[in-house]
mmCIF file with all atom_site columns, C-alpha atoms in Angstrom:
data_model
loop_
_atom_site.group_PDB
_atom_site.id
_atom_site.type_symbol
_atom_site.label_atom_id
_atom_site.label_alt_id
_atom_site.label_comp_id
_atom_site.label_asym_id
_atom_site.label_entity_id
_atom_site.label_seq_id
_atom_site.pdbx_PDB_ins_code
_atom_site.Cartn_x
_atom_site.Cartn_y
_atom_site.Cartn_z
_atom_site.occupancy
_atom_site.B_iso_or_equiv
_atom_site.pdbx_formal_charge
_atom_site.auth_seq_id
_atom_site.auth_comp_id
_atom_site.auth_asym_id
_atom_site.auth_atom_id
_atom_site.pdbx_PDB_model_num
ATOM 1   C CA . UNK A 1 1   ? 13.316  1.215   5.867   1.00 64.00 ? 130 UNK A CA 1
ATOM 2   C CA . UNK A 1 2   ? 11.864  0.206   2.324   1.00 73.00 ? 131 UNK A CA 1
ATOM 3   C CA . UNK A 1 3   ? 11.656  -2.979  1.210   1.00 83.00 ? 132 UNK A CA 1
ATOM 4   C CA . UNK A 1 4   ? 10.066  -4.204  -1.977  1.00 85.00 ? 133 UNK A CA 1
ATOM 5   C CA . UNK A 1 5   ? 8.433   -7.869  -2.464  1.00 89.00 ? 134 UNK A CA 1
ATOM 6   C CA . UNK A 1 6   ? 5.226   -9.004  -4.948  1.00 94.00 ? 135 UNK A CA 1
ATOM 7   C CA . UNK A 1 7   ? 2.303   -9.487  -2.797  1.00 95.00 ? 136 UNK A CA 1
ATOM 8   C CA . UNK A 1 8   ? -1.623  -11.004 -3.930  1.00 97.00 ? 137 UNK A CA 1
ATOM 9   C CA . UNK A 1 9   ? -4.253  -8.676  -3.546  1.00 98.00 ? 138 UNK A CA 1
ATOM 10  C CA . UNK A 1 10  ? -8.239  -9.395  -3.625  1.00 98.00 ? 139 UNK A CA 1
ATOM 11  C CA . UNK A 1 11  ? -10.410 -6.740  -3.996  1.00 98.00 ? 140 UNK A CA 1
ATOM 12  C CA . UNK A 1 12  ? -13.958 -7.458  -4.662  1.00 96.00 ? 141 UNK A CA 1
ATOM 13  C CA . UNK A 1 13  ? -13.003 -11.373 -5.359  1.00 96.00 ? 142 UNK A CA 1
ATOM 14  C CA . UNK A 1 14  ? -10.579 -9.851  -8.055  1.00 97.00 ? 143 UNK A CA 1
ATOM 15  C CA . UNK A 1 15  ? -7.152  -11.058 -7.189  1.00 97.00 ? 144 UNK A CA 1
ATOM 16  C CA . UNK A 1 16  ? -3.879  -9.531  -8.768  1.00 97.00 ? 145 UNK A CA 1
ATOM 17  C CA . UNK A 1 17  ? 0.422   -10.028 -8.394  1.00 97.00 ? 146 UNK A CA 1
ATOM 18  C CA . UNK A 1 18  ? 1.047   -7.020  -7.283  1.00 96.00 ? 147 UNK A CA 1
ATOM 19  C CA . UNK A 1 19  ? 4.432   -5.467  -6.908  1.00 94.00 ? 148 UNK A CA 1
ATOM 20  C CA . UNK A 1 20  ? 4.650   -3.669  -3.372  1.00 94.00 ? 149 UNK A CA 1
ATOM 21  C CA . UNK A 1 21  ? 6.680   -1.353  -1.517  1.00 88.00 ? 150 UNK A CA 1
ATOM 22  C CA . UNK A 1 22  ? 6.517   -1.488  2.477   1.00 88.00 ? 151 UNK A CA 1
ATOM 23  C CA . UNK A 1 23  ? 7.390   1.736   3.944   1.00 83.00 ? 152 UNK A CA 1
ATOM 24  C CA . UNK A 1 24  ? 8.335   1.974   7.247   1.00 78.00 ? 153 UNK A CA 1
ATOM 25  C CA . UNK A 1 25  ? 7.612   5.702   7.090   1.00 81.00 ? 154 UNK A CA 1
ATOM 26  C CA . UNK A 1 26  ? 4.964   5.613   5.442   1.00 85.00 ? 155 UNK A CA 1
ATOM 27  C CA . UNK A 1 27  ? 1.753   6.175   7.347   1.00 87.00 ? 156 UNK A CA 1
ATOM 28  C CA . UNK A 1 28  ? -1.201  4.721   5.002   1.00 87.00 ? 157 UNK A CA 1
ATOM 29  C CA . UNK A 1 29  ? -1.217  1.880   2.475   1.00 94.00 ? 158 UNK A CA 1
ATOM 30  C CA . UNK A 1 30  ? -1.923  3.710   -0.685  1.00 94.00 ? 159 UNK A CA 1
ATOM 31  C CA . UNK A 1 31  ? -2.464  3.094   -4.437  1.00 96.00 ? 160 UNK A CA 1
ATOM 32  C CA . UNK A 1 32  ? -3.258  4.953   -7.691  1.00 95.00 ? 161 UNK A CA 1
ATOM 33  C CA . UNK A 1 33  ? -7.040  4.945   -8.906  1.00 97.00 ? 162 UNK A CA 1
ATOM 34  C CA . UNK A 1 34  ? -5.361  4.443   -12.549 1.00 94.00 ? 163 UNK A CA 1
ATOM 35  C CA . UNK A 1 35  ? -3.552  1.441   -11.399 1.00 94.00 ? 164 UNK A CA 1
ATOM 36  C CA . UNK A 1 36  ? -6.375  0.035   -9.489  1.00 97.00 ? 165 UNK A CA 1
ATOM 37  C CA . UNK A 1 37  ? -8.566  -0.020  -12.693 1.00 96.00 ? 166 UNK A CA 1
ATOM 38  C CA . UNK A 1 38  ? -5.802  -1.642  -14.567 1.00 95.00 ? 167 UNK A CA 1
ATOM 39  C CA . UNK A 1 39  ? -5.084  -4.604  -11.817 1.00 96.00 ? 168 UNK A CA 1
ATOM 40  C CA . UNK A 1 40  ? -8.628  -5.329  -10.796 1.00 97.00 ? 169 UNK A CA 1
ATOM 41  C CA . UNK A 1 41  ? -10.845 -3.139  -13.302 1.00 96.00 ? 170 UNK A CA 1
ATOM 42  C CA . UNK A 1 42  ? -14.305 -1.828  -12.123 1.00 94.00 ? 171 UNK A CA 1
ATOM 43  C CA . UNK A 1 43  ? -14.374 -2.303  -8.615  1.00 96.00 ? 172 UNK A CA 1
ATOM 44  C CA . UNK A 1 44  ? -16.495 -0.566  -5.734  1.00 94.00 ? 173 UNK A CA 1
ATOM 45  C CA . UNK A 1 45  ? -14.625 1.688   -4.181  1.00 96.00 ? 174 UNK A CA 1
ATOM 46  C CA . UNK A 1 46  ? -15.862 4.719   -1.650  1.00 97.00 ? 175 UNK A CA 1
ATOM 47  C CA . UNK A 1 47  ? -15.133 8.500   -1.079  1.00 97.00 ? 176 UNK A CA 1
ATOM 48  C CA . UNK A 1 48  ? -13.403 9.467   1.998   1.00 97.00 ? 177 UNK A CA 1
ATOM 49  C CA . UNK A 1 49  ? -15.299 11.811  4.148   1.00 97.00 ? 178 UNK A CA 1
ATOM 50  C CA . UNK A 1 50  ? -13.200 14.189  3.700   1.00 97.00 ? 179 UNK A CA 1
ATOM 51  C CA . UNK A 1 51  ? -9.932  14.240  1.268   1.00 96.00 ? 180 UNK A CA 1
ATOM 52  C CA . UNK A 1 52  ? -6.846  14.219  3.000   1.00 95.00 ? 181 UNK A CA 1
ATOM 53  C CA . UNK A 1 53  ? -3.689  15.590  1.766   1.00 94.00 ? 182 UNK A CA 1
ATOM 54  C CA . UNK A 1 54  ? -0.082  13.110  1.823   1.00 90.00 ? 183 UNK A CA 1
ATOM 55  C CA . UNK A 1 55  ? 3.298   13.542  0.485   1.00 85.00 ? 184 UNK A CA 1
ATOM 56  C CA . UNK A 1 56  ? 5.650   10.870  -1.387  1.00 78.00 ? 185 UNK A CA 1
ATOM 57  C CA . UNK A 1 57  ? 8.683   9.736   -0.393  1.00 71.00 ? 186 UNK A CA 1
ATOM 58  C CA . UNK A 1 58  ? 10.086  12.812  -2.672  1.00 70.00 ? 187 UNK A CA 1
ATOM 59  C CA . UNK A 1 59  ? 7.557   15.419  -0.697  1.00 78.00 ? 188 UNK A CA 1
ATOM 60  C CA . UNK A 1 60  ? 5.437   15.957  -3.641  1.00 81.00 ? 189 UNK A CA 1
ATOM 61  C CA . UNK A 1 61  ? 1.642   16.662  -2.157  1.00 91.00 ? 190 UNK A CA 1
ATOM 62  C CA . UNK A 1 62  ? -0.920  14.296  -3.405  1.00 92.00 ? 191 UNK A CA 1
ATOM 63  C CA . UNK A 1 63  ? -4.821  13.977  -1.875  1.00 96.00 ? 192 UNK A CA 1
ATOM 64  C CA . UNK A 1 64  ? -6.209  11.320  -0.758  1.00 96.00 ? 193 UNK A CA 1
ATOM 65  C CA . UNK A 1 65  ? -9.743  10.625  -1.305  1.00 97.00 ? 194 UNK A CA 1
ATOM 66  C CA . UNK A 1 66  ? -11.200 6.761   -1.236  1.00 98.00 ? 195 UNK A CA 1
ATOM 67  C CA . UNK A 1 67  ? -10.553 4.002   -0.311  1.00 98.00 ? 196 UNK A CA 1
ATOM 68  C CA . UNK A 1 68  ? -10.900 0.249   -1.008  1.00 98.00 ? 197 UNK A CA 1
ATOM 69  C CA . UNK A 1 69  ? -11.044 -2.519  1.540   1.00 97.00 ? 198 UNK A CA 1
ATOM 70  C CA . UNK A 1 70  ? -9.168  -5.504  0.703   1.00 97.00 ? 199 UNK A CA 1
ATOM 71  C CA . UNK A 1 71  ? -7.548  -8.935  1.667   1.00 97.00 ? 200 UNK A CA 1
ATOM 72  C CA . UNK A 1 72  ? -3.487  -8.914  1.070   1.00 96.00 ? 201 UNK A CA 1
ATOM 73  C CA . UNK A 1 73  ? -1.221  -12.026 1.571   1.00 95.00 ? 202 UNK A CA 1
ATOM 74  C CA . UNK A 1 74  ? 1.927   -11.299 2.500   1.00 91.00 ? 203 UNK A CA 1
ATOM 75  C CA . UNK A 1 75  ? 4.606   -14.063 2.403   1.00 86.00 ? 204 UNK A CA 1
ATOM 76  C CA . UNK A 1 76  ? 1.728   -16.288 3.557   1.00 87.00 ? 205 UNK A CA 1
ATOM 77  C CA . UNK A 1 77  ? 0.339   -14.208 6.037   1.00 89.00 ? 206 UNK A CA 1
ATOM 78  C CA . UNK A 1 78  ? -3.242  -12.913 4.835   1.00 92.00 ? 207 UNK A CA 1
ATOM 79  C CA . UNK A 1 79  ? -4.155  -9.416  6.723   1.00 92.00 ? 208 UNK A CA 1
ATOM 80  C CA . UNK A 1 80  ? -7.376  -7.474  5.527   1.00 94.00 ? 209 UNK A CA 1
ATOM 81  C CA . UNK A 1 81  ? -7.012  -3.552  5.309   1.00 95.00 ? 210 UNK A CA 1
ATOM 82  C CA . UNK A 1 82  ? -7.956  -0.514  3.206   1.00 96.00 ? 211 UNK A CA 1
ATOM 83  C CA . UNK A 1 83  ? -6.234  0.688   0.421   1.00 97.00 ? 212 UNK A CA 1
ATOM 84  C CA . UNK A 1 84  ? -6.365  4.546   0.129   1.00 97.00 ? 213 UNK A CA 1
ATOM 85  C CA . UNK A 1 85  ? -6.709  5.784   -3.332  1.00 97.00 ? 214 UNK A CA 1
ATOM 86  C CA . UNK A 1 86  ? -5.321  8.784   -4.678  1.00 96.00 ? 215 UNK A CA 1
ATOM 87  C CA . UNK A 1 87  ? -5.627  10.689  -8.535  1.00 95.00 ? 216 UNK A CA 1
ATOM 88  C CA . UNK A 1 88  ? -2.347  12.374  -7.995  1.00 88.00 ? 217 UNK A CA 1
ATOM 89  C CA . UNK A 1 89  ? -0.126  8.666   -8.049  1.00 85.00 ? 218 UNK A CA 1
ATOM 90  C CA . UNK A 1 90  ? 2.671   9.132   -10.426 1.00 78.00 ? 219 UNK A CA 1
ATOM 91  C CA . UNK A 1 91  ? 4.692   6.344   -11.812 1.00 78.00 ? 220 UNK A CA 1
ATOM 92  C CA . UNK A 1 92  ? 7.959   7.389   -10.670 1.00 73.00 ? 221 UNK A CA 1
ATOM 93  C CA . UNK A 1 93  ? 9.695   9.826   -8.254  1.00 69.00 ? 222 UNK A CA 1
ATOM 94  C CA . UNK A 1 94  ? 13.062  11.829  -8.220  1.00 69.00 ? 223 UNK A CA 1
ATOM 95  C CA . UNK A 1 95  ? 15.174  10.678  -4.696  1.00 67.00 ? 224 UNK A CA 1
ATOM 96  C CA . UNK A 1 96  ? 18.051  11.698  -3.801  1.00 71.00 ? 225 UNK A CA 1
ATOM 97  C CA . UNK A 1 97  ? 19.185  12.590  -7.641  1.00 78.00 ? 226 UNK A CA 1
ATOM 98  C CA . UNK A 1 98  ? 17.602  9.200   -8.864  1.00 80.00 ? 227 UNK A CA 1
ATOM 99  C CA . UNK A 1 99  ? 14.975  8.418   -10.643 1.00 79.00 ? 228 UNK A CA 1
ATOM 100 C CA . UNK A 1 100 ? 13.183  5.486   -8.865  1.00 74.00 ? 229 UNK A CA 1
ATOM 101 C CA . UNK A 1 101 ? 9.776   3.692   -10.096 1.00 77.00 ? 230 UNK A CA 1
ATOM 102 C CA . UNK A 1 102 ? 6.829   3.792   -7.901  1.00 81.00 ? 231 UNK A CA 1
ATOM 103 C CA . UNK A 1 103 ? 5.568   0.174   -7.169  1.00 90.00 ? 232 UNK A CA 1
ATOM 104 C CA . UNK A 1 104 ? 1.967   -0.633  -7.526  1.00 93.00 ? 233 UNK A CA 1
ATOM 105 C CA . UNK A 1 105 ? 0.841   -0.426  -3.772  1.00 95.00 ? 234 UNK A CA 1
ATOM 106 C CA . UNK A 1 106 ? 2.617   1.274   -0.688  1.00 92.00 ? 235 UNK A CA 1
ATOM 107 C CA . UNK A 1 107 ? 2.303   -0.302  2.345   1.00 93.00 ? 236 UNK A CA 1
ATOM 108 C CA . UNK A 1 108 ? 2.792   1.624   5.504   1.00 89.00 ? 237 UNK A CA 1
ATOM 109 C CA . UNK A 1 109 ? 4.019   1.226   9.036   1.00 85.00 ? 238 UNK A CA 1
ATOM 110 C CA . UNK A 1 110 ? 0.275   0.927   10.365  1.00 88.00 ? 239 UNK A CA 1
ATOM 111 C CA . UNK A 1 111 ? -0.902  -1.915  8.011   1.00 89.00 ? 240 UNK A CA 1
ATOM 112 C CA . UNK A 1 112 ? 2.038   -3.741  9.141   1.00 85.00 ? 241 UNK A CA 1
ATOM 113 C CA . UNK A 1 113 ? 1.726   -2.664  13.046  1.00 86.00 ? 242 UNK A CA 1
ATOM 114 C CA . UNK A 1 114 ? -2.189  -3.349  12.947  1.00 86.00 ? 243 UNK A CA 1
ATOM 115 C CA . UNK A 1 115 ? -1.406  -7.093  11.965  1.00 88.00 ? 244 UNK A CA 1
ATOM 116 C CA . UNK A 1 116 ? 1.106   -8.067  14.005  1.00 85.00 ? 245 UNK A CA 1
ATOM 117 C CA . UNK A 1 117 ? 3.919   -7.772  11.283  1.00 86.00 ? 246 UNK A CA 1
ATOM 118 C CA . UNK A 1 118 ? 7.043   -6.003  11.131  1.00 82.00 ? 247 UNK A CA 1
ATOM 119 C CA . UNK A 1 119 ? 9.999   -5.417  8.519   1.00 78.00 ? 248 UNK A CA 1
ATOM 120 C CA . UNK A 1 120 ? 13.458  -7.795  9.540   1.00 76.00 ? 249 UNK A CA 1
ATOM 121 C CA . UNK A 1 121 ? 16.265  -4.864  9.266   1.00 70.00 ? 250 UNK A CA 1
ATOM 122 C CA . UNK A 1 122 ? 19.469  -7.144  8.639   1.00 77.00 ? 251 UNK A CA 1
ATOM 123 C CA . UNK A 1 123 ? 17.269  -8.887  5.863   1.00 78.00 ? 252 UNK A CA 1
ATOM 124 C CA . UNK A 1 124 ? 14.349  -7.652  4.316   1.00 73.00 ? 253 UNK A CA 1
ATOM 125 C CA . UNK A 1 125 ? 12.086  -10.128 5.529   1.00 77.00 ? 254 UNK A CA 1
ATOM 126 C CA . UNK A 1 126 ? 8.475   -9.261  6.696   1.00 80.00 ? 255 UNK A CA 1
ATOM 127 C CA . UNK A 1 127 ? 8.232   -11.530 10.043  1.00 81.00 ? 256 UNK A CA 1
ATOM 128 C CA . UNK A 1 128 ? 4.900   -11.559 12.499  1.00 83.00 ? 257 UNK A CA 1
ATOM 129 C CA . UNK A 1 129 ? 5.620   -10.537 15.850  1.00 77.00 ? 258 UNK A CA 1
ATOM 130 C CA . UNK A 1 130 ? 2.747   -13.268 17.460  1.00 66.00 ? 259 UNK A CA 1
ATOM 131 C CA . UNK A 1 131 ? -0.274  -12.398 18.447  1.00 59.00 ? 260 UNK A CA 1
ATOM 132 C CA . UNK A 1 132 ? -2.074  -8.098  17.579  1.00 55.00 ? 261 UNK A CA 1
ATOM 133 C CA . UNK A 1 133 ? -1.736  -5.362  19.713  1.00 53.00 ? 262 UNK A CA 1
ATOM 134 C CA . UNK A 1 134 ? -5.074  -4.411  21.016  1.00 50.00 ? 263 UNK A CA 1
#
C-alpha cells in the first residue's frame, strides 16, 4: 500500500515540510542527496560501509550509499531513524503507463514496523499499534 502525507523532518536541528511517501513495500526510508541539500542544505551525513544496490517502485536500480540520522514526526508521533541517501534519486517514475512524481522522502515498512506504526488500509491513516516490538 502507498500512501502519501507531508511529514517534519530535523536533521542536524534543520527542520523541513516534507512531502512523503510510505511504502509498505518498501524496505528502507530513502531520499535523494540533491534533495537533501535543497531541504536542509549542508548537513553531516556518512558513507555506508559498503554501497548497497535498491530498486524503485518502477525496478530501476539505484545504490545506496549514506545515510543521515534524523527525527521525523508523523501525524504527531515523533520516531528517530536514518535516512538512506542515494545519487541515483530521480524526480519521477513511469508505473504502470503513468508518469507519477517521486515525493521527497520514502518511508518503508521497517521505519514504520520499528516504531510501533502501521498504515490504516480502509483509510490511509498512519495509526500506532501501542507499545515496540522488541
Amino acid at each position: 500500500m502507498l500512501i502519501l502525507k507531508y511529514v517534519e523532518v530535523n536533521i542536524d536541528g534543520k527542520i523541513s515540510r516534507l512531502l512523503a511517501l510510505f511504502d509498505s513495500g518498501s524496505n528502507f526510508t530513502i531520499m535523494g542527496y540533491g534533495r537533501l541539500k535543497e531541504l536542509f542544505g549542508d548537513v553531516k551525513f556518512k558513507f555506508l560501509s559498503k554501497p548497497r544496490e535498491a530498486s524503485l517502485l518502477n525496478g530501476q536500480k539505484i545504490l545506496i550509499d549514506g545515510y543521515v540520522d534524523s527525527q521525523i514526526l508523523i501525524d504527531g508521533y515523533l520516531i528517530e531513524d536514518r535516512i538512506y541517501l542515494t545519487k541515483d534519486m530521480v524526480k519521477e517514475v513511469v508505473l504502470e503507463g503513468e508518469r507519477r512524481l517521486l515525493p521527497d522522502l520514502i518511508i518503508g515498512a521497517p521505519t514504520l514496523e520499528t516504531w510501533g506504526l502501521e498504515l490504516n488500509l480502509k483509510d490511509g491513516r498512519i495509526i500506532q499499534r501501542g507499545s515496540f516490538i522488541i
